[in-house]
Coordinates of C-alpha atoms and ligand atoms in Angstrom, one line a residue:
X1404 CA 0.0 0.0 0.0
X1405 CA 1.2 3.5 -0.8
X1406 CA 1.0 6.4 1.6
X1407 CA 1.5 10.1 1.2
X1408 CA 2.5 12.4 4.0
X1409 CA 2.0 16.2 3.8
X1410 CA 5.1 17.8 5.4
X1411 CA 3.7 21.3 4.8
X1412 CA 4.2 23.9 2.1
X1413 CA 4.8 21.9 -1.1
X1414 CA 6.7 19.0 0.6
X1415 CA 5.3 15.5 0.5
X1416 CA 6.7 12.1 1.4
X1417 CA 5.4 9.2 -0.6
X1418 CA 6.1 5.6 0.5
X1419 CA 5.4 2.4 -1.4
X1420 CA 7.1 -0.9 -0.6
X1421 CA 10.8 -0.3 -0.3
X1422 CA 10.6 3.1 -2.1
X1423 CA 10.5 6.5 -0.4
X1424 CA 10.0 9.6 -2.6
X1425 CA 10.4 13.0 -1.1
X1426 CA 9.0 16.0 -3.1
X1427 CA 10.2 19.6 -2.7
X1428 CA 11.7 19.2 0.8
X1429 CA 11.6 22.7 2.3
X1430 CA 12.4 21.8 6.0
X1431 CA 15.0 24.3 7.3
X1432 CA 13.4 27.8 7.7
X1433 CA 9.9 26.5 7.1
X1434 CA 7.8 27.8 10.0
X1435 CA 5.2 25.0 9.5
X1436 CA 7.7 22.2 9.5
X1437 CA 6.9 19.3 11.8
X1438 CA 9.6 16.7 10.9
X1439 CA 13.3 16.4 11.8
X1440 CA 15.6 16.7 8.8
X1441 CA 17.7 13.7 10.1
X1442 CA 14.6 11.5 10.0
X1443 CA 14.1 12.0 6.3
X1444 CA 16.0 9.2 4.4
X1445 CA 14.3 9.0 1.0
X1446 CA 15.6 6.9 -1.9
X1447 CA 14.4 9.6 -4.3
X1448 CA 13.9 13.3 -4.1
X1449 CA 11.8 15.0 -6.8
X1450 CA 12.2 18.7 -7.4
X1451 CA 9.7 20.8 -9.2
X1452 CA 12.0 23.8 -9.5
X1453 CA 15.0 25.5 -7.8
X1454 CA 13.4 28.2 -5.6
X1455 CA 14.5 27.9 -2.0
X1456 CA 11.2 26.8 -0.8
X1457 CA 11.3 23.8 -3.1
X1458 CA 15.0 22.9 -3.5
X1459 CA 15.0 23.3 0.3
X1460 CA 17.2 20.8 2.0
X1461 CA 17.4 18.4 -0.9
X1462 CA 21.2 18.8 -1.4
X1463 CA 22.0 18.2 2.3
X1464 CA 19.7 15.1 2.4
X1465 CA 21.2 13.7 -0.8
X1466 CA 24.8 14.4 0.5
X1467 CA 23.9 12.4 3.6
X1468 CA 22.2 9.3 2.0
X1469 CA 23.0 9.6 -1.7
X1470 CA 19.3 9.9 -2.6
X1471 CA 18.8 10.3 -6.3
X1472 CA 17.4 13.7 -7.1
X1473 CA 15.1 13.8 -10.1
X1474 CA 14.7 17.2 -11.7
X1475 CA 14.9 19.2 -15.0
X1476 CA 18.2 19.2 -16.8
X1477 CA 19.5 22.7 -15.9
X1478 CA 19.0 22.1 -12.2
X1479 CA 20.6 18.7 -12.6
X1480 CA 23.6 20.2 -14.2
X1481 CA 24.0 22.5 -11.2
X1482 CA 23.6 19.5 -8.8
X1483 CA 26.2 17.6 -10.8
X1484 CA 28.7 20.5 -10.3
X1485 CA 28.1 20.0 -6.6
X1486 CA 28.7 16.3 -6.9
X1487 CA 25.0 15.4 -6.1
X1488 CA 23.5 12.2 -7.4
X1489 CA 20.8 13.2 -9.9
X1490 CA 18.7 12.1 -12.9
X1491 CA 18.1 14.9 -15.5
X1492 CA 14.8 15.0 -17.3
X1493 CA 12.7 17.6 -19.0
X1494 CA 9.1 18.7 -19.6
X1495 CA 7.1 16.2 -21.5
X1496 CA 9.6 13.4 -20.9
X1497 CA 8.8 10.3 -18.8
X1498 CA 11.1 7.7 -17.3
X1499 CA 10.5 4.3 -15.7
X1500 CA 12.1 4.4 -12.2
X1501 CA 11.9 1.4 -9.8
X1502 CA 9.0 3.1 -8.0
X1503 CA 7.0 3.8 -11.2
X1504 CA 6.8 6.1 -14.2
X1505 CA 7.5 9.8 -13.7
X1506 CA 6.8 12.6 -16.1
X1507 CA 7.5 16.3 -15.9
X1508 CA 4.7 18.6 -17.0
X1509 CA 4.6 22.3 -17.7
X1510 CA 4.2 24.9 -14.9
X1511 CA 4.0 28.6 -15.4
X1512 CA 6.5 30.1 -12.9
X1513 CA 10.2 30.7 -12.6
X1514 CA 13.2 28.7 -11.5
X1515 CA 16.6 30.2 -10.5
X1516 CA 19.0 30.2 -7.6
X1517 CA 18.9 33.1 -5.1
X1518 CA 21.9 34.6 -6.9
X1519 CA 20.0 34.6 -10.2
X1520 CA 21.5 31.6 -12.0
X1521 CA 19.0 30.1 -14.5
X1522 CA 17.8 26.7 -13.4
X1523 CA 15.7 25.7 -16.4
X1524 CA 12.0 25.7 -16.6
X1525 CA 9.8 25.0 -13.5
X1526 CA 7.7 21.9 -13.7
X1527 CA 4.9 19.9 -12.3
X1528 CA 5.2 16.2 -12.0
X1529 CA 3.0 13.1 -12.6
X1530 CA 4.1 10.0 -10.7
X1531 CA 2.5 6.7 -11.5
X1532 CA 2.9 4.3 -8.6
X1533 CA 1.7 0.7 -8.8
X1534 CA -2.0 1.5 -8.5
X1535 CA -2.2 5.2 -7.9
X1536 CA -1.2 8.3 -9.9
X1537 CA -0.2 11.5 -8.2
X1538 CA 0.0 14.9 -9.9
X1539 CA 2.0 17.5 -8.0
X1540 CA 1.4 20.8 -9.8
X1541 CA 4.6 22.5 -8.5
X1542 CA 4.3 26.3 -8.4
X1543 CA 2.1 27.5 -11.2
X1544 CA -0.6 29.7 -12.4
X1545 CA -3.7 28.2 -13.9
X1546 CA -3.3 26.9 -17.5
X1547 CA -5.7 25.3 -19.9
X1548 CA -3.4 22.4 -20.7
X1549 CA -4.2 21.0 -17.3
X1550 CA -7.2 19.6 -19.2
X1551 CA -4.8 17.5 -21.3
X1552 CA -3.0 16.3 -18.2
X1553 CA -6.4 15.1 -16.9
X1554 CA -7.3 13.5 -20.2
X1555 CA -3.9 11.6 -20.6
X1556 CA -3.8 10.4 -17.0
X1557 CA -6.3 9.1 -14.5
X1558 CA -5.2 11.3 -11.6
X1559 CA -6.0 9.8 -8.2
X1560 CA -4.4 12.6 -6.1
X1561 CA -3.8 16.2 -7.3
X1562 CA -1.6 18.4 -5.1
X1563 CA -2.7 21.9 -5.8
X1564 CA -1.1 25.3 -4.8
X1565 CA -3.7 27.6 -3.4
X1566 CA -1.7 30.4 -1.6
X1567 CA -2.0 33.0 -4.4
X1568 CA 0.6 35.8 -5.0
X1569 CA 3.2 33.3 -6.4
X1570 CA 0.8 30.6 -7.6
X1571 CA -2.8 30.0 -8.2
X1572 CA -5.2 31.3 -5.6
X1573 CA -8.2 29.4 -4.4
X1574 CA -10.6 30.2 -7.2
X1575 CA -8.1 29.4 -10.0
X1576 CA -7.1 26.3 -8.1
X1577 CA -10.7 25.1 -8.1
X1578 CA -10.8 25.6 -11.9
X1579 CA -7.6 23.6 -12.1
X1580 CA -9.2 20.7 -10.2
X1581 CA -12.2 20.9 -12.6
X1582 CA -9.8 20.7 -15.5
X1583 CA -7.8 17.7 -14.2
X1584 CA -10.7 15.9 -12.5
X1585 CA -8.7 13.9 -9.9
X1586 CA -10.3 11.5 -7.5
X1587 CA -9.0 13.7 -4.7
X1588 CA -7.5 17.2 -4.5
X1589 CA -5.2 18.2 -1.7
X1590 CA -4.3 21.9 -1.2
X1591 CA -0.6 23.0 -0.7
X1592 CA 1.6 26.1 -0.8
X1593 CA -0.4 28.1 1.7
X1594 CA 0.0 29.7 5.1
X1595 CA 3.8 29.2 5.2
X1596 CA 4.3 32.9 5.1
X1597 CA 1.7 35.8 5.6
X1598 CA 1.9 36.6 1.8
X1599 CA 0.5 33.2 0.9
X1600 CA -2.3 33.1 3.6
X1601 CA -5.3 31.1 2.4
X1602 CA -8.1 29.1 4.0
X1603 CA -7.8 25.5 2.8
X1604 CA -11.3 24.8 3.9
X1605 CA -12.6 27.5 1.6
X1606 CA -10.8 25.6 -1.2
X1607 CA -12.4 22.3 0.0
X1608 CA -15.9 23.7 0.1
X1609 CA -15.5 25.4 -3.4
X1610 CA -14.3 22.0 -4.8
X1611 CA -17.3 20.3 -3.3
X1612 CA -19.6 22.9 -4.8
X1613 CA -18.5 21.6 -8.2
X1614 CA -18.7 17.9 -7.1
X1615 CA -15.0 17.4 -6.7
X1616 CA -13.6 15.7 -3.6
X1617 CA -10.9 17.6 -1.6
X1618 CA -9.1 16.9 1.6
X1619 CA -7.2 19.2 3.8
X1620 CA -4.2 17.5 5.4
X1621 CA -2.7 18.6 8.7
X1622 CA 1.0 19.3 8.6
X1623 CA 2.6 15.9 9.1
X1624 CA -0.6 13.9 8.4
X1625 CA -0.3 10.6 6.5
X1626 CA -2.9 9.5 4.0
X1627 CA -3.3 5.9 2.9
X1628 CA -3.7 5.8 -0.9
X1629 CA -5.0 2.2 -1.4
Ligands
NI931 NI1 8.6 28.9 -6.7
MN932 MN1 7.1 28.2 -4.0

């Protein structure tokens, strides 16, 4: 059985059998963090883009346990310069990993280091586990091609940014859920900082108003997927 744990912000920990996949591990400096960095020992780290609240502690974790970081090419080149184990991909490409098939999708956002080095395009990611498919939108505004992502994949769980300002706000996020039509939508990227304050229960009720199921996860909460 697969599980997904919401670590807060855009960070999730997926477990299935012997595989542990950590997405966008923003731990240090995250006021909503509830886990200890040293307790995170994933086999894989998936990065949607290089902004500090997504790249987060990925380099330190991978240095410690040699976790394979899966990311777009330009960010991977940067990681290779640092000697970090990584698998470079790009938008529209998929690859069969031991845990399942992973494909990067478009996301409308930016991706650079704090000192301005270009880190390639930001991305979303579709991860097909044995029986469940998860779509992590990354940081993005609403885009019509989300309909295509929903048509090409039967999405079981959609992880949707709702915090506004840098990404979709609640109303656009609800439209995104309508486009993708997942079995379950889970809000993310909210209330980490005052500028992305949002009420996840408003998102949930607005999803339910269009007959889409949504669930608000507590920081640290684990959800069983099958
Ligand atoms: Ni970002
Ligand atoms: Mn962000």
